[in-house]
mmCIF file of C-alpha atoms and ligand atoms in Angstrom:
data_model
loop_
_atom_site.group_PDB
_atom_site.id
_atom_site.type_symbol
_atom_site.label_atom_id
_atom_site.label_comp_id
_atom_site.label_asym_id
_atom_site.label_seq_id
_atom_site.Cartn_x
_atom_site.Cartn_y
_atom_site.Cartn_z
ATOM 1 C CA MET L 1 3.702 -32.224 22.894
ATOM 2 C CA ALA L 2 1.025 -29.645 21.399
ATOM 3 C CA ARG L 3 2.371 -28.627 17.684
ATOM 4 C CA LYS L 4 3.255 -24.704 17.769
ATOM 5 C CA ILE L 5 3.688 -21.998 15.206
ATOM 6 C CA GLY L 6 5.249 -18.382 15.236
ATOM 7 C CA ILE L 7 3.475 -15.750 13.489
ATOM 8 C CA LEU L 8 4.455 -11.930 12.925
ATOM 9 C CA THR L 9 3.436 -8.892 10.855
ATOM 10 C CA GLY L 10 6.032 -7.009 9.020
ATOM 11 C CA GLY L 11 6.381 -3.899 7.068
ATOM 12 C CA GLY L 12 3.875 -0.809 7.077
ATOM 13 C CA ASP L 13 0.628 -1.618 8.976
ATOM 14 C CA CYS L 14 -2.384 -1.999 7.140
ATOM 15 C CA PRO L 15 -6.178 -2.350 7.555
ATOM 16 C CA GLY L 16 -7.037 -6.309 7.814
ATOM 17 C CA LEU L 17 -3.694 -7.634 9.448
ATOM 18 C CA ASN L 18 -5.984 -8.322 12.551
ATOM 19 C CA ALA L 19 -8.399 -10.385 10.614
ATOM 20 C CA VAL L 20 -5.494 -12.518 9.322
ATOM 21 C CA ILE L 21 -4.242 -13.063 12.712
ATOM 22 C CA ARG L 22 -7.329 -14.020 14.089
ATOM 23 C CA GLY L 23 -8.136 -16.193 11.395
ATOM 24 C CA VAL L 24 -4.654 -18.104 11.604
ATOM 25 C CA VAL L 25 -5.245 -18.519 15.654
ATOM 26 C CA GLU L 26 -8.793 -19.615 15.134
ATOM 27 C CA ARG L 27 -8.398 -22.327 12.531
ATOM 28 C CA CYS L 28 -4.932 -23.524 14.500
ATOM 29 C CA ALA L 29 -6.938 -23.778 17.756
ATOM 30 C CA GLN L 30 -9.472 -26.330 16.030
ATOM 31 C CA ASP L 31 -6.552 -28.557 15.528
ATOM 32 C CA GLY L 32 -4.979 -27.941 18.962
ATOM 33 C CA ILE L 33 -2.118 -25.645 17.599
ATOM 34 C CA GLU L 34 -0.790 -23.157 19.452
ATOM 35 C CA VAL L 35 0.379 -19.816 17.943
ATOM 36 C CA TYR L 36 3.096 -17.589 19.135
ATOM 37 C CA GLY L 37 2.761 -14.072 18.260
ATOM 38 C CA PHE L 38 6.174 -12.352 17.598
ATOM 39 C CA LEU L 39 6.096 -8.698 18.610
ATOM 40 C CA ALA L 40 7.087 -5.821 15.902
ATOM 41 C CA GLY L 41 7.618 -7.968 13.009
ATOM 42 C CA TRP L 42 11.376 -9.509 12.356
ATOM 43 C CA ARG L 43 12.475 -7.617 15.362
ATOM 44 C CA GLY L 44 10.482 -9.971 17.597
ATOM 45 C CA ALA L 45 11.780 -12.987 15.720
ATOM 46 C CA LEU L 46 15.097 -12.089 16.182
ATOM 47 C CA THR L 47 14.732 -11.408 19.890
ATOM 48 C CA GLY L 48 11.956 -13.832 20.725
ATOM 49 C CA GLU L 49 9.804 -11.103 22.201
ATOM 50 C CA GLY L 50 6.052 -11.958 22.043
ATOM 51 C CA LYS L 51 3.545 -14.457 23.501
ATOM 52 C CA ILE L 52 1.106 -17.210 22.882
ATOM 53 C CA LEU L 53 -2.297 -15.784 21.616
ATOM 54 C CA THR L 54 -5.202 -17.156 22.890
ATOM 55 C CA LEU L 55 -8.818 -17.062 21.560
ATOM 56 C CA ASP L 56 -9.742 -14.237 23.917
ATOM 57 C CA ASP L 57 -6.591 -12.132 22.624
ATOM 58 C CA VAL L 58 -8.038 -12.273 18.933
ATOM 59 C CA ALA L 59 -11.790 -11.971 19.618
ATOM 60 C CA GLY L 60 -13.473 -9.110 17.859
ATOM 61 C CA ILE L 61 -9.979 -7.802 16.372
ATOM 62 C CA GLN L 62 -10.877 -7.998 12.835
ATOM 63 C CA ALA L 63 -12.867 -4.824 13.326
ATOM 64 C CA LYS L 64 -9.769 -2.856 14.354
ATOM 65 C CA GLY L 65 -7.038 -1.147 12.473
ATOM 66 C CA GLY L 66 -3.205 -1.720 12.711
ATOM 67 C CA THR L 67 -1.793 -4.889 14.317
ATOM 68 C CA ILE L 68 -2.279 -6.263 17.681
ATOM 69 C CA LEU L 69 1.400 -7.571 17.105
ATOM 70 C CA GLU L 70 2.883 -4.292 16.165
ATOM 71 C CA SER L 71 5.101 -4.005 13.104
ATOM 72 C CA SER L 72 8.763 -2.783 12.260
ATOM 73 C CA ARG L 73 10.915 -2.646 8.968
ATOM 74 C CA THR L 74 13.654 -4.573 10.621
ATOM 75 C CA ASN L 75 15.541 -6.293 7.999
ATOM 76 C CA VAL L 76 16.797 -9.601 8.931
ATOM 77 C CA THR L 77 19.256 -9.753 5.718
ATOM 78 C CA LYS L 78 21.075 -6.842 7.055
ATOM 79 C CA ILE L 79 21.927 -8.237 10.454
ATOM 80 C CA PRO L 80 24.972 -10.504 10.635
ATOM 81 C CA GLY L 81 24.058 -13.932 11.173
ATOM 82 C CA GLY L 82 20.287 -12.678 11.212
ATOM 83 C CA PHE L 83 18.708 -15.521 9.361
ATOM 84 C CA GLU L 84 20.456 -17.907 11.956
ATOM 85 C CA LYS L 85 19.187 -15.966 14.940
ATOM 86 C CA VAL L 86 15.505 -16.256 13.657
ATOM 87 C CA LYS L 87 16.126 -19.877 13.412
ATOM 88 C CA ALA L 88 17.586 -20.100 16.839
ATOM 89 C CA THR L 89 14.732 -18.088 18.375
ATOM 90 C CA MET L 90 12.097 -20.603 16.665
ATOM 91 C CA ASP L 91 14.068 -23.707 17.902
ATOM 92 C CA LYS L 92 14.223 -22.194 21.445
ATOM 93 C CA LEU L 93 10.486 -21.739 21.589
ATOM 94 C CA GLY L 94 9.588 -24.801 19.842
ATOM 95 C CA LEU L 95 8.253 -23.387 16.548
ATOM 96 C CA GLU L 96 7.660 -25.850 13.686
ATOM 97 C CA ALA L 97 6.827 -23.109 11.112
ATOM 98 C CA LEU L 98 6.228 -19.274 10.802
ATOM 99 C CA VAL L 99 3.361 -17.496 9.396
ATOM 100 C CA ALA L 100 4.938 -14.319 7.907
ATOM 101 C CA ILE L 101 2.317 -11.675 7.130
ATOM 102 C CA GLY L 102 3.817 -8.828 5.007
ATOM 103 C CA GLY L 103 4.532 -7.168 1.490
ATOM 104 C CA ASP L 104 7.446 -8.089 -0.601
ATOM 105 C CA ASP L 105 10.193 -7.291 2.103
ATOM 106 C CA THR L 106 8.727 -9.168 4.852
ATOM 107 C CA LEU L 107 7.889 -12.071 2.650
ATOM 108 C CA GLY L 108 11.222 -11.929 0.886
ATOM 109 C CA VAL L 109 13.004 -12.473 4.117
ATOM 110 C CA ALA L 110 10.536 -15.392 4.886
ATOM 111 C CA ASN L 111 11.417 -16.899 1.340
ATOM 112 C CA ASN L 112 15.119 -16.546 2.169
ATOM 113 C CA LEU L 113 14.819 -18.254 5.653
ATOM 114 C CA ARG L 114 12.839 -21.178 3.549
ATOM 115 C CA LYS L 115 15.522 -21.422 0.975
ATOM 116 C CA GLU L 116 18.735 -21.059 2.964
ATOM 117 C CA LEU L 117 17.824 -22.706 6.251
ATOM 118 C CA GLY L 118 15.129 -24.702 5.503
ATOM 119 C CA VAL L 119 12.432 -22.949 7.555
ATOM 120 C CA SER L 120 8.903 -23.937 7.231
ATOM 121 C CA VAL L 121 6.812 -20.806 6.187
ATOM 122 C CA VAL L 122 3.611 -19.839 5.263
ATOM 123 C CA GLY L 123 3.302 -16.184 3.364
ATOM 124 C CA VAL L 124 0.158 -13.783 3.610
ATOM 125 C CA PRO L 125 0.355 -11.066 1.420
ATOM 126 C CA LYS L 126 -0.284 -7.621 2.851
ATOM 127 C CA THR L 127 -0.115 -4.064 1.502
ATOM 128 C CA ILE L 128 -2.135 -1.307 1.022
ATOM 129 C CA ASP L 129 -0.236 -0.475 -2.405
ATOM 130 C CA ASN L 130 -1.556 -3.686 -3.996
ATOM 131 C CA ASP L 131 1.622 -4.207 -5.583
ATOM 132 C CA LEU L 132 2.060 -7.869 -4.585
ATOM 133 C CA ASN L 133 2.374 -10.393 -7.494
ATOM 134 C CA CYS L 134 0.406 -13.612 -7.643
ATOM 135 C CA THR L 135 -2.842 -12.174 -5.698
ATOM 136 C CA ASP L 136 -5.498 -10.103 -7.451
ATOM 137 C CA PHE L 137 -5.757 -8.155 -4.537
ATOM 138 C CA THR L 138 -3.982 -7.552 -1.052
ATOM 139 C CA PHE L 139 -6.348 -6.691 2.118
ATOM 140 C CA GLY L 140 -5.580 -3.074 3.016
ATOM 141 C CA PHE L 141 -5.766 -1.541 -0.625
ATOM 142 C CA ASP L 142 -9.792 -1.506 -0.254
ATOM 143 C CA THR L 143 -9.807 0.575 2.875
ATOM 144 C CA ALA L 144 -6.723 2.673 1.882
ATOM 145 C CA ALA L 145 -8.458 3.485 -1.730
ATOM 146 C CA ASN L 146 -11.658 4.345 0.177
ATOM 147 C CA ILE L 147 -10.159 6.597 2.513
ATOM 148 C CA ALA L 148 -8.253 8.631 -0.554
ATOM 149 C CA MET L 149 -11.519 8.623 -2.425
ATOM 150 C CA GLU L 150 -13.627 10.183 0.557
ATOM 151 C CA ALA L 151 -10.773 12.635 1.033
ATOM 152 C CA ILE L 152 -10.823 13.691 -2.784
ATOM 153 C CA ASP L 153 -14.610 13.664 -2.693
ATOM 154 C CA ARG L 154 -14.684 16.280 0.228
ATOM 155 C CA LEU L 155 -11.765 18.381 -1.752
ATOM 156 C CA HIS L 156 -14.162 18.937 -4.541
ATOM 157 C CA THR L 157 -16.604 21.102 -2.947
ATOM 158 C CA THR L 158 -13.552 23.623 -1.467
ATOM 159 C CA ALA L 159 -11.867 23.474 -4.743
ATOM 160 C CA ALA L 160 -15.003 24.331 -6.480
ATOM 161 C CA SER L 161 -15.817 27.141 -3.897
ATOM 162 C CA HIS L 162 -12.516 28.992 -4.495
ATOM 163 C CA ALA L 163 -12.034 28.073 -8.147
ATOM 164 C CA ARG L 164 -8.768 26.348 -7.056
ATOM 165 C CA CYS L 165 -6.579 23.601 -8.886
ATOM 166 C CA PHE L 166 -5.858 20.925 -5.988
ATOM 167 C CA ILE L 167 -3.089 18.226 -6.325
ATOM 168 C CA VAL L 168 -3.908 15.390 -3.780
ATOM 169 C CA GLU L 169 -0.763 12.977 -3.391
ATOM 170 C CA CYS L 170 -1.598 9.295 -2.444
ATOM 171 C CA MET L 171 0.481 6.735 -1.166
ATOM 172 C CA GLY L 172 1.341 3.347 -3.124
ATOM 173 C CA ARG L 173 5.281 3.417 -3.644
ATOM 174 C CA SER L 174 6.123 2.573 -7.299
ATOM 175 C CA SER L 175 2.671 1.608 -8.167
ATOM 176 C CA GLY L 176 -0.431 3.690 -9.031
ATOM 177 C CA TRP L 177 -3.307 1.364 -7.587
ATOM 178 C CA ILE L 178 -4.636 3.557 -4.638
ATOM 179 C CA THR L 179 -4.191 6.785 -6.666
ATOM 180 C CA LEU L 180 -6.155 5.658 -9.590
ATOM 181 C CA TYR L 181 -8.792 3.552 -7.825
ATOM 182 C CA ALA L 182 -9.137 6.735 -5.476
ATOM 183 C CA GLY L 183 -8.626 9.471 -8.234
ATOM 184 C CA TRP L 184 -10.910 7.612 -10.735
ATOM 185 C CA ALA L 185 -13.767 7.009 -8.357
ATOM 186 C CA ALA L 186 -13.716 10.594 -6.840
ATOM 187 C CA ASP L 187 -13.814 12.067 -10.400
ATOM 188 C CA CYS L 188 -10.242 13.500 -10.794
ATOM 189 C CA ASP L 189 -9.858 15.549 -14.078
ATOM 190 C CA LEU L 190 -6.199 13.816 -14.094
ATOM 191 C CA VAL L 191 -4.740 10.763 -12.444
ATOM 192 C CA LEU L 192 -0.709 10.604 -12.574
ATOM 193 C CA ILE L 193 0.764 7.104 -11.701
ATOM 194 C CA PRO L 194 4.371 6.025 -11.844
ATOM 195 C CA GLU L 195 3.496 3.291 -14.485
ATOM 196 C CA GLN L 196 2.524 6.064 -16.943
ATOM 197 C CA PRO L 197 5.305 8.435 -17.443
ATOM 198 C CA THR L 198 4.276 12.049 -17.959
ATOM 199 C CA THR L 199 5.706 15.376 -18.447
ATOM 200 C CA MET L 200 5.045 18.963 -17.053
ATOM 201 C CA ALA L 201 3.941 20.245 -20.476
ATOM 202 C CA GLU L 202 1.208 17.356 -20.606
ATOM 203 C CA ILE L 203 -0.122 18.428 -17.154
ATOM 204 C CA MET L 204 -0.084 21.909 -18.050
ATOM 205 C CA ASN L 205 -1.993 21.323 -21.403
ATOM 206 C CA LEU L 206 -4.670 19.703 -19.292
ATOM 207 C CA VAL L 207 -4.947 22.384 -16.864
ATOM 208 C CA LYS L 208 -4.798 25.305 -19.477
ATOM 209 C CA SER L 209 -7.444 23.570 -21.593
ATOM 210 C CA ARG L 210 -9.835 23.124 -18.649
ATOM 211 C CA TYR L 211 -9.211 26.846 -18.013
ATOM 212 C CA LEU L 212 -9.784 27.653 -21.350
ATOM 213 C CA ASN L 213 -13.089 25.663 -21.470
ATOM 214 C CA GLY L 214 -14.499 27.712 -18.346
ATOM 215 C CA LYS L 215 -13.796 24.701 -15.890
ATOM 216 C CA ARG L 216 -13.953 26.660 -12.663
ATOM 217 C CA TYR L 217 -11.645 24.099 -10.998
ATOM 218 C CA THR L 218 -9.366 21.096 -11.325
ATOM 219 C CA MET L 219 -8.682 18.245 -9.295
ATOM 220 C CA ILE L 220 -5.469 15.936 -9.611
ATOM 221 C CA ALA L 221 -4.437 12.846 -8.089
ATOM 222 C CA VAL L 222 -0.696 11.921 -8.047
ATOM 223 C CA ALA L 223 0.997 8.871 -6.623
ATOM 224 C CA GLU L 224 3.818 9.696 -4.362
ATOM 225 C CA ASP L 225 6.610 7.996 -6.584
ATOM 226 C CA VAL L 226 5.443 9.593 -9.924
ATOM 227 C CA ARG L 227 8.609 11.285 -11.610
ATOM 228 C CA ILE L 228 7.823 14.127 -14.064
ATOM 229 C CA ASP L 229 9.815 14.818 -16.719
ATOM 230 C CA GLY L 230 10.342 18.891 -16.531
ATOM 231 C CA LEU L 231 9.774 18.932 -12.494
ATOM 232 C CA GLU L 232 12.751 19.185 -10.188
ATOM 233 C CA GLN L 233 12.464 16.606 -7.816
ATOM 234 C CA GLY L 234 15.031 15.864 -4.863
ATOM 235 C CA ASP L 235 16.882 13.202 -3.388
ATOM 236 C CA LEU L 236 14.882 11.360 -0.681
ATOM 237 C CA GLY L 237 17.019 9.068 1.450
ATOM 238 C CA THR L 238 16.154 5.235 1.948
ATOM 239 C CA ASP L 239 14.672 2.915 4.743
ATOM 240 C CA ALA L 240 16.040 -0.406 5.916
ATOM 241 C CA PHE L 241 15.103 -2.268 2.795
ATOM 242 C CA GLY L 242 16.646 0.456 0.619
ATOM 243 C CA HIS L 243 13.313 1.996 -0.414
ATOM 244 C CA LYS L 244 12.940 5.543 -1.194
ATOM 245 C CA LEU L 245 11.425 7.441 1.866
ATOM 246 C CA LEU L 246 8.663 9.078 -0.096
ATOM 247 C CA VAL L 247 7.127 10.756 2.894
ATOM 248 C CA ASN L 248 9.893 12.977 2.647
ATOM 249 C CA SER L 249 9.140 14.203 -0.983
ATOM 250 C CA SER L 250 7.500 17.813 -1.626
ATOM 251 C CA LEU L 251 6.196 16.218 -4.982
ATOM 252 C CA ALA L 252 2.400 17.435 -4.238
ATOM 253 C CA LYS L 253 3.884 20.898 -3.216
ATOM 254 C CA ASP L 254 6.229 21.316 -6.204
ATOM 255 C CA LEU L 255 3.745 20.208 -8.599
ATOM 256 C CA ALA L 256 1.221 22.689 -7.174
ATOM 257 C CA GLY L 257 3.699 25.420 -7.243
ATOM 258 C CA ALA L 258 4.957 24.939 -10.743
ATOM 259 C CA ILE L 259 1.201 24.711 -12.200
ATOM 260 C CA GLU L 260 0.231 28.092 -10.449
ATOM 261 C CA LYS L 261 3.232 29.879 -11.455
ATOM 262 C CA ASN L 262 3.224 28.478 -15.216
ATOM 263 C CA MET L 263 -0.292 29.429 -15.599
ATOM 264 C CA ARG L 264 0.210 32.905 -13.926
ATOM 265 C CA ALA L 265 3.160 33.443 -16.382
ATOM 266 C CA ASP L 266 1.126 32.409 -19.322
ATOM 267 C CA THR L 267 0.534 35.489 -21.280
ATOM 268 C CA THR L 268 -1.668 33.659 -23.879
ATOM 269 C CA LEU L 269 -4.334 33.400 -21.149
ATOM 270 C CA ASP L 270 -6.582 36.364 -20.184
ATOM 271 C CA GLU L 271 -5.658 38.766 -17.253
ATOM 272 C CA LYS L 272 -7.711 36.702 -14.720
ATOM 273 C CA ARG L 273 -4.828 34.056 -14.674
ATOM 274 C CA GLU L 274 -3.134 36.351 -12.232
ATOM 275 C CA TYR L 275 -5.631 35.024 -9.654
ATOM 276 C CA PHE L 276 -4.916 31.406 -10.281
ATOM 277 C CA GLU L 277 -4.155 29.336 -7.319
ATOM 278 C CA CYS L 278 -3.155 25.822 -6.632
ATOM 279 C CA ARG L 279 -3.366 24.011 -3.273
ATOM 280 C CA TYR L 280 -1.915 20.500 -2.341
ATOM 281 C CA VAL L 281 -2.773 17.643 0.132
ATOM 282 C CA VAL L 282 -0.423 14.734 0.997
ATOM 283 C CA LEU L 283 -2.802 11.947 2.423
ATOM 284 C CA GLY L 284 0.197 10.139 3.826
ATOM 285 C CA HIS L 285 -0.369 7.685 6.640
ATOM 286 C CA LEU L 286 -4.069 8.420 6.973
ATOM 287 C CA GLN L 287 -4.610 5.683 4.237
ATOM 288 C CA ARG L 288 -3.244 3.164 6.347
ATOM 289 C CA GLY L 289 -5.222 4.116 9.567
ATOM 290 C CA GLY L 290 -8.566 3.117 11.194
ATOM 291 C CA ALA L 291 -11.136 0.357 10.885
ATOM 292 C CA PRO L 292 -10.652 -1.976 7.791
ATOM 293 C CA SER L 293 -13.744 -1.943 4.981
ATOM 294 C CA ASN L 294 -15.832 -4.969 5.020
ATOM 295 C CA PHE L 295 -13.979 -6.291 2.143
ATOM 296 C CA ASP L 296 -10.545 -6.244 3.842
ATOM 297 C CA ARG L 297 -11.883 -8.041 6.963
ATOM 298 C CA ILE L 298 -13.287 -10.809 5.138
ATOM 299 C CA LEU L 299 -10.422 -11.016 2.718
ATOM 300 C CA GLY L 300 -8.199 -10.934 5.657
ATOM 301 C CA SER L 301 -10.155 -13.479 7.544
ATOM 302 C CA ARG L 302 -10.068 -15.709 4.662
ATOM 303 C CA MET L 303 -6.480 -15.643 3.963
ATOM 304 C CA GLY L 304 -5.965 -16.263 7.636
ATOM 305 C CA VAL L 305 -8.036 -19.347 7.884
ATOM 306 C CA ALA L 306 -6.370 -20.563 4.629
ATOM 307 C CA ALA L 307 -2.854 -20.054 6.129
ATOM 308 C CA GLY L 308 -3.996 -21.733 9.211
ATOM 309 C CA ASP L 309 -5.507 -24.695 7.362
ATOM 310 C CA MET L 310 -1.867 -24.870 5.415
ATOM 311 C CA VAL L 311 -0.204 -24.991 8.973
ATOM 312 C CA CYS L 312 -2.623 -27.926 10.267
ATOM 313 C CA LYS L 313 -1.991 -29.876 7.000
ATOM 314 C CA GLY L 314 1.876 -29.161 7.545
ATOM 315 C CA ASP L 315 1.695 -27.697 3.963
ATOM 316 C CA TYR L 316 4.651 -25.111 4.089
ATOM 317 C CA GLY L 317 6.464 -22.888 1.428
ATOM 318 C CA SER L 318 3.976 -20.901 -0.192
ATOM 319 C CA MET L 319 1.786 -17.912 -0.079
ATOM 320 C CA VAL L 320 -1.975 -17.702 0.295
ATOM 321 C CA ALA L 321 -3.565 -15.710 -2.596
ATOM 322 C CA LEU L 322 -6.779 -14.250 -3.856
ATOM 323 C CA GLN L 323 -7.150 -15.179 -7.514
ATOM 324 C CA GLY L 324 -10.720 -14.593 -8.922
ATOM 325 C CA THR L 325 -13.012 -15.103 -6.098
ATOM 326 C CA LYS L 326 -10.769 -18.138 -5.160
ATOM 327 C CA ILE L 327 -8.393 -18.372 -1.957
ATOM 328 C CA VAL L 328 -5.388 -20.415 -3.781
ATOM 329 C CA GLN L 329 -1.433 -21.191 -2.743
ATOM 330 C CA ALA L 330 0.853 -19.369 -4.744
ATOM 331 C CA ASP L 331 4.598 -19.610 -5.659
ATOM 332 C CA LEU L 332 6.581 -17.474 -2.986
ATOM 333 C CA ASP L 333 9.577 -16.924 -5.237
ATOM 334 C CA MET L 334 7.243 -15.435 -7.895
ATOM 335 C CA ALA L 335 5.314 -13.218 -5.579
ATOM 336 C CA VAL L 336 8.379 -11.550 -4.053
ATOM 337 C CA THR L 337 10.440 -10.969 -7.542
ATOM 338 C CA VAL L 338 7.988 -9.495 -9.608
ATOM 339 C CA ARG L 339 5.945 -6.180 -8.786
ATOM 340 C CA LYS L 340 2.281 -5.916 -9.749
ATOM 341 C CA ASP L 341 1.898 -2.715 -11.405
ATOM 342 C CA VAL L 342 -1.398 -1.068 -12.889
ATOM 343 C CA PRO L 343 -1.776 -2.719 -16.200
ATOM 344 C CA ASP L 344 -2.245 -0.476 -19.360
ATOM 345 C CA ASP L 345 -5.957 -1.246 -20.108
ATOM 346 C CA ILE L 346 -7.084 -0.298 -16.624
ATOM 347 C CA TYR L 347 -5.323 3.230 -17.097
ATOM 348 C CA GLU L 348 -6.518 3.506 -20.664
ATOM 349 C CA ALA L 349 -10.094 3.166 -19.400
ATOM 350 C CA ALA L 350 -9.798 5.798 -16.794
ATOM 351 C CA LYS L 351 -8.096 7.920 -19.067
ATOM 352 C CA ILE L 352 -11.355 8.694 -21.007
ATOM 353 C CA TYR L 353 -12.478 10.633 -18.031
ATOM 354 C CA PHE L 354 -9.262 12.715 -17.884
ATOM 355 C CA LYS L 355 -10.179 16.364 -19.372
HETATM 356 O O1 F6P R 1 4.174 0.244 1.539
HETATM 357 C C1 F6P R 1 3.308 0.773 2.446
HETATM 358 C C2 F6P R 1 3.442 2.297 2.472
HETATM 359 O O2 F6P R 1 2.525 2.728 3.103
HETATM 360 C C3 F6P R 1 3.974 2.948 1.242
HETATM 361 O O3 F6P R 1 2.667 3.104 0.328
HETATM 362 C C4 F6P R 1 4.647 4.162 1.652
HETATM 363 O O4 F6P R 1 5.415 4.659 0.730
HETATM 364 C C5 F6P R 1 5.197 3.539 2.814
HETATM 365 O O5 F6P R 1 4.625 2.411 3.257
HETATM 366 C C6 F6P R 1 5.628 4.442 3.869
HETATM 367 O O6 F6P R 1 6.540 3.796 4.917
HETATM 368 P P1 F6P R 1 6.740 4.140 6.365
HETATM 369 O O7 F6P R 1 5.410 3.945 7.062
HETATM 370 O O8 F6P R 1 7.693 3.615 6.889
HETATM 371 O O9 F6P R 1 6.931 5.818 6.473
#
């Protein structure tokens, strides 16, 4: 009987997922291994919904954004007997292993399946946030950072024309990778990320000093999970994995409002301060949409082929990763338990430009 494995994409979608799916299917086909694609992440692994992926199904899909398998944030851990249900689905379909493509949540579930029920898994790290440990980059990040960078590039001209201050909010959860790479490359005057705590007073110092130095406009990038001492920020609610629903946040709006109010109220400034305006843009899911960049197509393809290779060899229990220029196997436990934040030295280098 032909060998058969399952594959799923879980968590937020991300440019490059389709390149991975294609890589796994192509490499497995070389060894005559069938690949069953579960629909909508762990939901499909619980219900069995999905289909065998043929080479025709995956032809050319590396150029498309999103995932042909759909995704969800279904959390197996929260479902009574969830792990056993996934194992039963796999047994029923005759799957010897599962390739799980996801971030810390999806890979965390895969890791527990492996540890608790001995299910054979291969992890593939995915997230636009680039916060997964043990891999230098996750696919999807490059595309998202480029989308955010291009958006900020565009905002410069309108900010300059109206001599306004702009706040641009980027995704990334508790890591500032997208915000820093986009904001730095697009010449922001200040980039605020969760790894580097800040205060309202520090932000006002920068905006005010630019005003006093005759700079006509100011561009500030802020990561969605930045906490600012001195700025009131409300409760957001959580998703199925317990993460704050940052899409509900009014961070950019509140920050823009506070900067405008403080500037207008500052009587040490000249009377033109009364015309000071601040606007905000929340880039949101735009950063996850559309075609993957060249980097993400190739990284996704390399990771997909490597994951397929591990399946062919029956080499299970780890995660493919990019370290330097090489695709390697990394420890799943290490990958899902420690978050990869932006290191201080990268932020320090970027800070030279914040003035
Ligand atoms: O983890 C990826 C991500 O895009 C985060 O940057 C963001 O906070 C979150 O997902 C949004 O999730 P959802 O698509 O469920 O709103």
